[in-house]
PDB file of C-alpha atoms in Angstrom:
ATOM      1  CA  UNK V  18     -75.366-108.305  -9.401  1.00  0.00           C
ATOM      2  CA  UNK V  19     -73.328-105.220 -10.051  1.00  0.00           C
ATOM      3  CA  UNK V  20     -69.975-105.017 -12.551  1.00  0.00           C
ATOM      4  CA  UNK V  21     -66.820-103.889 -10.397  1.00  0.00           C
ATOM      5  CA  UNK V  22     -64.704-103.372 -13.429  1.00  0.00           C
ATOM      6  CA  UNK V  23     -62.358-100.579 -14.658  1.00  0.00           C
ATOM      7  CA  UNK V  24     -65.327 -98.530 -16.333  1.00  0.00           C
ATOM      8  CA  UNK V  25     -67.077 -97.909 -12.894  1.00  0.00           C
ATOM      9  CA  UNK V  26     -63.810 -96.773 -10.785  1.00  0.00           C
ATOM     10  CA  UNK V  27     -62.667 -94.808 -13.930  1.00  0.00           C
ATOM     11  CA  UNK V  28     -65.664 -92.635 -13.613  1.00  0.00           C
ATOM     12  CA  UNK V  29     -65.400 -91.697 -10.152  1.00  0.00           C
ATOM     13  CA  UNK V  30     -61.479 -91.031 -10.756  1.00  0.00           C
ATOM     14  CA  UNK V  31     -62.524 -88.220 -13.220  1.00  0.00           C
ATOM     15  CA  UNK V  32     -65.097 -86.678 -11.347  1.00  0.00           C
ATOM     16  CA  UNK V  33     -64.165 -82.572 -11.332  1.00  0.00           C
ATOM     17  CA  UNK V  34     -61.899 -83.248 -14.235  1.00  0.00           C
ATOM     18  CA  UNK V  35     -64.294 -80.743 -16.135  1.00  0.00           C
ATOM     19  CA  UNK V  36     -64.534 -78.097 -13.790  1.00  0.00           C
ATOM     20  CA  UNK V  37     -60.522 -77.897 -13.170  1.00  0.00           C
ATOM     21  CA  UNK V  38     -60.575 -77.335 -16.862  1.00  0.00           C
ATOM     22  CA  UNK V  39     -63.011 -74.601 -17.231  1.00  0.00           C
ATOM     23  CA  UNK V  40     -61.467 -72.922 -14.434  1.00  0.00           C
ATOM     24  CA  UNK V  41     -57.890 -73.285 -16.389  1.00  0.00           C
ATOM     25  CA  UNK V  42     -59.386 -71.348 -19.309  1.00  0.00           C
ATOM     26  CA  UNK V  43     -61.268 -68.693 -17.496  1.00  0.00           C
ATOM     27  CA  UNK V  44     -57.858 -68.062 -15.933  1.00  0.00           C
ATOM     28  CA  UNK V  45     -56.123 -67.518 -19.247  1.00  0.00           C
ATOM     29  CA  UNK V  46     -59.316 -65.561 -20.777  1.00  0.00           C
ATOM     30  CA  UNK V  47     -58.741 -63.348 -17.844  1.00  0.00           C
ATOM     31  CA  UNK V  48     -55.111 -63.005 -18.384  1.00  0.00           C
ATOM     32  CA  UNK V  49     -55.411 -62.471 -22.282  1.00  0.00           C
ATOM     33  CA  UNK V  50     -58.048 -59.939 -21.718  1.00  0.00           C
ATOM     34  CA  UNK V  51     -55.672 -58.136 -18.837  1.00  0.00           C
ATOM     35  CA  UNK V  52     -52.883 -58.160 -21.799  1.00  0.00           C
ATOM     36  CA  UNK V  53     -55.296 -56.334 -24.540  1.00  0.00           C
ATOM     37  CA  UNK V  54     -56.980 -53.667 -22.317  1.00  0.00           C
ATOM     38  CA  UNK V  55     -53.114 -52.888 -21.635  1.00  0.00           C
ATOM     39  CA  UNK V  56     -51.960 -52.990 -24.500  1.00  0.00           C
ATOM     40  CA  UNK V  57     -54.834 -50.797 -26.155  1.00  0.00           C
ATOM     41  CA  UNK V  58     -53.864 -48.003 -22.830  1.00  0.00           C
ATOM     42  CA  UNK V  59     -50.327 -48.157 -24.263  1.00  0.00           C
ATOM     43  CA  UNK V  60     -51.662 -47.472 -28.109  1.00  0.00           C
ATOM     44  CA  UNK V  61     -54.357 -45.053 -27.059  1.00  0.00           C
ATOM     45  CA  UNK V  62     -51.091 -43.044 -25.212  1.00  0.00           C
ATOM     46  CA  UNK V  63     -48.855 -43.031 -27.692  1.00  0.00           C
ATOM     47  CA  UNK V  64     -51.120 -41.751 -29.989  1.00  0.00           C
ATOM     48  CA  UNK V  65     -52.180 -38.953 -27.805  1.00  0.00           C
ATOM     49  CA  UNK V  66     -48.482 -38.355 -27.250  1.00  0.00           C
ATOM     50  CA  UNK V  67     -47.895 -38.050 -31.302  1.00  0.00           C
ATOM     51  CA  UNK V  68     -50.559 -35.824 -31.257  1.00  0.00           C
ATOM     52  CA  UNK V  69     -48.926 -33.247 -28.869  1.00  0.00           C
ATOM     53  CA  UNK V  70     -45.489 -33.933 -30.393  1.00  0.00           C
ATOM     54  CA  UNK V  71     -47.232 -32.922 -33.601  1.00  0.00           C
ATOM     55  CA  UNK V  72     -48.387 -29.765 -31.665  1.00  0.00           C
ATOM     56  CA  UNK V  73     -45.187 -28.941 -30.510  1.00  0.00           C
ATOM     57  CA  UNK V  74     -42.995 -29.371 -33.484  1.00  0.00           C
ATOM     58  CA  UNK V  75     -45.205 -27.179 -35.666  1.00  0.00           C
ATOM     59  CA  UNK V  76     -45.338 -24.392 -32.599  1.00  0.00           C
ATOM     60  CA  UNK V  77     -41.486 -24.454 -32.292  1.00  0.00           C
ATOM     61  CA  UNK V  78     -41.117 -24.504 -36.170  1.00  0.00           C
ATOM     62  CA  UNK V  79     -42.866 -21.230 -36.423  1.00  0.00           C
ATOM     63  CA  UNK V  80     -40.405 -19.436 -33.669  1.00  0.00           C
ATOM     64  CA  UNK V  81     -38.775 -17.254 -36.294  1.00  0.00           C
ATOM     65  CA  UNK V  82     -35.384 -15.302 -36.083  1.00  0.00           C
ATOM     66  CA  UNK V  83     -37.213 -11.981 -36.742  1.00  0.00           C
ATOM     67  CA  UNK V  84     -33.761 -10.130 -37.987  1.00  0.00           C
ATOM     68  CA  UNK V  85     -32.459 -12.662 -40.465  1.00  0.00           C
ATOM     69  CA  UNK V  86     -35.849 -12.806 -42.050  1.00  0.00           C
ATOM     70  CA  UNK V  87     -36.338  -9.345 -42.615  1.00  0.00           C
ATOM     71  CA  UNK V  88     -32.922  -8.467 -43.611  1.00  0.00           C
ATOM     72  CA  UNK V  89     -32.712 -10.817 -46.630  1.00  0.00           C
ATOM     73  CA  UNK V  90     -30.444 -13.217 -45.136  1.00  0.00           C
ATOM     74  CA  UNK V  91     -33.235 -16.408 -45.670  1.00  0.00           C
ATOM     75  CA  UNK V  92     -32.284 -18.444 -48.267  1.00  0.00           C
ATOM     76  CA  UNK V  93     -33.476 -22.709 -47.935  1.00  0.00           C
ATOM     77  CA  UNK V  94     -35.641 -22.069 -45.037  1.00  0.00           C
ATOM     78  CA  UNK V  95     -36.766 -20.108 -42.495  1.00  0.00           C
ATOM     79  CA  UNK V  96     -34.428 -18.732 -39.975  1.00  0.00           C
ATOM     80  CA  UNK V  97     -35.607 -19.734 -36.381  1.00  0.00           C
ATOM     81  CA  UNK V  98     -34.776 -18.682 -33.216  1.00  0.00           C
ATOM     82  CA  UNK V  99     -33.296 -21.818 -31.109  1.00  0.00           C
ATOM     83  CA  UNK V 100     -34.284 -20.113 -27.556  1.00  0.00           C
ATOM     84  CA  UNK V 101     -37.518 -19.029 -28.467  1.00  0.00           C
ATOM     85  CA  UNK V 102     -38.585 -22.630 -30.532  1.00  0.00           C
ATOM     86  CA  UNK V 103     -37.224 -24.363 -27.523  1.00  0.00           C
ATOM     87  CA  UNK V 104     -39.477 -22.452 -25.066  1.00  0.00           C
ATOM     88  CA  UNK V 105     -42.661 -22.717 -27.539  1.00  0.00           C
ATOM     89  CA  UNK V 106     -42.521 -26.676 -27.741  1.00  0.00           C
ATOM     90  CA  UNK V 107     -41.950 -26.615 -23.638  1.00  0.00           C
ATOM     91  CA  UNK V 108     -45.342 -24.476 -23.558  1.00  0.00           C
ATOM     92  CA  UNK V 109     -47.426 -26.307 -26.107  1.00  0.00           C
ATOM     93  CA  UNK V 110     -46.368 -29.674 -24.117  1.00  0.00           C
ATOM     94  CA  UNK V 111     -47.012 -28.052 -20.682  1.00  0.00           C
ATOM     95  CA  UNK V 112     -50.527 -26.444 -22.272  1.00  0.00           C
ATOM     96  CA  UNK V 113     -51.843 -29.020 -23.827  1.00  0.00           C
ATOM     97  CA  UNK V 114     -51.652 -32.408 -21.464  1.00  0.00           C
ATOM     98  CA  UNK V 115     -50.182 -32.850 -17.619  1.00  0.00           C
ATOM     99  CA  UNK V 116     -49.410 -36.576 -18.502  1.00  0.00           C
ATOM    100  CA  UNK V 117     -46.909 -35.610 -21.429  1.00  0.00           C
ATOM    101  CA  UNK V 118     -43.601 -33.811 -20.985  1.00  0.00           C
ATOM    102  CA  UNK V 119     -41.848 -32.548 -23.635  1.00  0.00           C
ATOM    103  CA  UNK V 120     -38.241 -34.212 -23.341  1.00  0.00           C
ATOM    104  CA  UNK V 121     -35.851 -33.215 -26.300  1.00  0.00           C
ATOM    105  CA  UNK V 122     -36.085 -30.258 -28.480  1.00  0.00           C
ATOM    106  CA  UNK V 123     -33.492 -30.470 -31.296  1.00  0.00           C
ATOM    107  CA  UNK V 124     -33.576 -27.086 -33.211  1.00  0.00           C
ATOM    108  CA  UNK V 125     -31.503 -27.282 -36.752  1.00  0.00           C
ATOM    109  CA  UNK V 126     -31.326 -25.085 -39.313  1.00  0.00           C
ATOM    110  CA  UNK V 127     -34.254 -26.617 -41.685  1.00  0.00           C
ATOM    111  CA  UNK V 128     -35.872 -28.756 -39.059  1.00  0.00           C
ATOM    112  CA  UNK V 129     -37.172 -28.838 -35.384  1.00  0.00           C
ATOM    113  CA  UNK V 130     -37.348 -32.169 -33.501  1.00  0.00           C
ATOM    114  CA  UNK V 131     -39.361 -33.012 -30.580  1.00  0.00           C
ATOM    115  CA  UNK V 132     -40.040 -36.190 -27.978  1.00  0.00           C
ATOM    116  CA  UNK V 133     -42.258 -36.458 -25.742  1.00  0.00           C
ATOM    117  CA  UNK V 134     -42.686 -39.158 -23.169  1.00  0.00           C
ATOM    118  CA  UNK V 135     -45.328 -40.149 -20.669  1.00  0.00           C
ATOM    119  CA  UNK V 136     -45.306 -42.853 -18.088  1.00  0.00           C
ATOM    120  CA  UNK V 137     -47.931 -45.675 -19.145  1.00  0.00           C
ATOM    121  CA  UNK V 138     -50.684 -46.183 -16.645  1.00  0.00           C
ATOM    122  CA  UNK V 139     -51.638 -49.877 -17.041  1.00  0.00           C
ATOM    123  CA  UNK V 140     -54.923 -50.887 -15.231  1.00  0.00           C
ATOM    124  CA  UNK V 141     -55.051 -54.436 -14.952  1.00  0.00           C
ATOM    125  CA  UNK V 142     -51.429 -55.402 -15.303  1.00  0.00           C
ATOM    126  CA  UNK V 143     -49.831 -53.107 -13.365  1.00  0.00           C
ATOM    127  CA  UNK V 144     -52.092 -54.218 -10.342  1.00  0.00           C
ATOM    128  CA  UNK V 145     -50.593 -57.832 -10.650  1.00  0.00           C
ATOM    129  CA  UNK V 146     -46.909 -57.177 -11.107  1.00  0.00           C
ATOM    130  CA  UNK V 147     -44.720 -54.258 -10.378  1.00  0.00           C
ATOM    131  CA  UNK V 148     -42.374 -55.208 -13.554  1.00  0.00           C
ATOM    132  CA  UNK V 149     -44.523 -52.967 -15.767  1.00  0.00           C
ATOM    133  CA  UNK V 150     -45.289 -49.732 -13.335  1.00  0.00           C
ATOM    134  CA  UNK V 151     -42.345 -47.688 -14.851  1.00  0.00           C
ATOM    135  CA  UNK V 152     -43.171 -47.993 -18.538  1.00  0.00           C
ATOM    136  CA  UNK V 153     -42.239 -45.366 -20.325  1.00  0.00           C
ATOM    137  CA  UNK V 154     -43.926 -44.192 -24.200  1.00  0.00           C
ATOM    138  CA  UNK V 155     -42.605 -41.753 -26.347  1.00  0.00           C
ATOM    139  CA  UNK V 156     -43.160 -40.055 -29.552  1.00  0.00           C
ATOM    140  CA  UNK V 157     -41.125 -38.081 -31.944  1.00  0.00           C
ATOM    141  CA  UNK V 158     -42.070 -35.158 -34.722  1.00  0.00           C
ATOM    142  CA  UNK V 159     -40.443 -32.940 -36.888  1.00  0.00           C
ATOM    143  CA  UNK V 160     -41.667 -30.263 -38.649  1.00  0.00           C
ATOM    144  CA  UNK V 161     -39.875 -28.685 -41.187  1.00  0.00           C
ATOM    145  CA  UNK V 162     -40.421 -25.078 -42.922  1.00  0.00           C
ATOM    146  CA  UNK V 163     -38.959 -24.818 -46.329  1.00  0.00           C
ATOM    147  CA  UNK V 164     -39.032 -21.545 -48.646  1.00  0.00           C
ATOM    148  CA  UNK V 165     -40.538 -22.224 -51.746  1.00  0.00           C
TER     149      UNK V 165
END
């Protein structure tokens, strides 16, 4: 004689239960793994974009005003040429990487000031949704060149 009870037609309800569920967590291994080979493209850009912001600001800090400096009229800092620095951060950006553009140059008296941006090229997540296809990372540096 066999036992129709609940035990027996509880086991064939649940059959697949187990595979559903290890297909729900490959699914969200996937998705977590899509998330941090993004996210390390973003960090991996914006520190390639500091680094030419870096570049930039210390190659537009060195554009000097050649009269003021040898007349004697220097006194805090180094006078610099706001054309000229403005022009050397535009060529280091345009020299140095295609995927950066140099986007602000503030020139001030003891200081320059430069962004860069660069539009983020994400892999795995970009390929799924179109939110993320315009994201945009920056970076700022200054570089400053006191006397004394």
């Amino acid at each position: 004689m066999r036992q129709c009870g609940a035990g027996a037609w509880r086991g064939r309800a649940e059959r697949g239960q187990m595979s559903l569920l290890v297909i729900g967590f490959a699914v969200i291994l996937l998705a977590l793994v899509a998330v941090v080979v993004d996210a390390s493209q973003v960090v991996l850009l914006r520190r390639t974009l500091a680094s030419v912001a870096d570049g930039a600001a210390l190659t537009a800090a060195q554009s000097l005003a050649e009269q003021p400096l040898y007349s004697g009229q220097a006194r805090s800092s180094l006078p610099r040429d706001p054309a000229a620095a403005r022009a050397a951060a535009l060529d280091y950006g345009a020299s140095v990487d295609s995927a950066a553009r140099v986007v602000e140059v503030a020139v001030r008296a003891d200081a320059v000031t430069v962004v860069v941006a660069a539009q983020a090229d994400l892999p795995l997540v970009g390929q799924v949704t179109e939110a993320f296809a315009g994201t945009t990372v920056t970076a700022r540096a200054t570089a400053r060149s006191p006397i004394g």
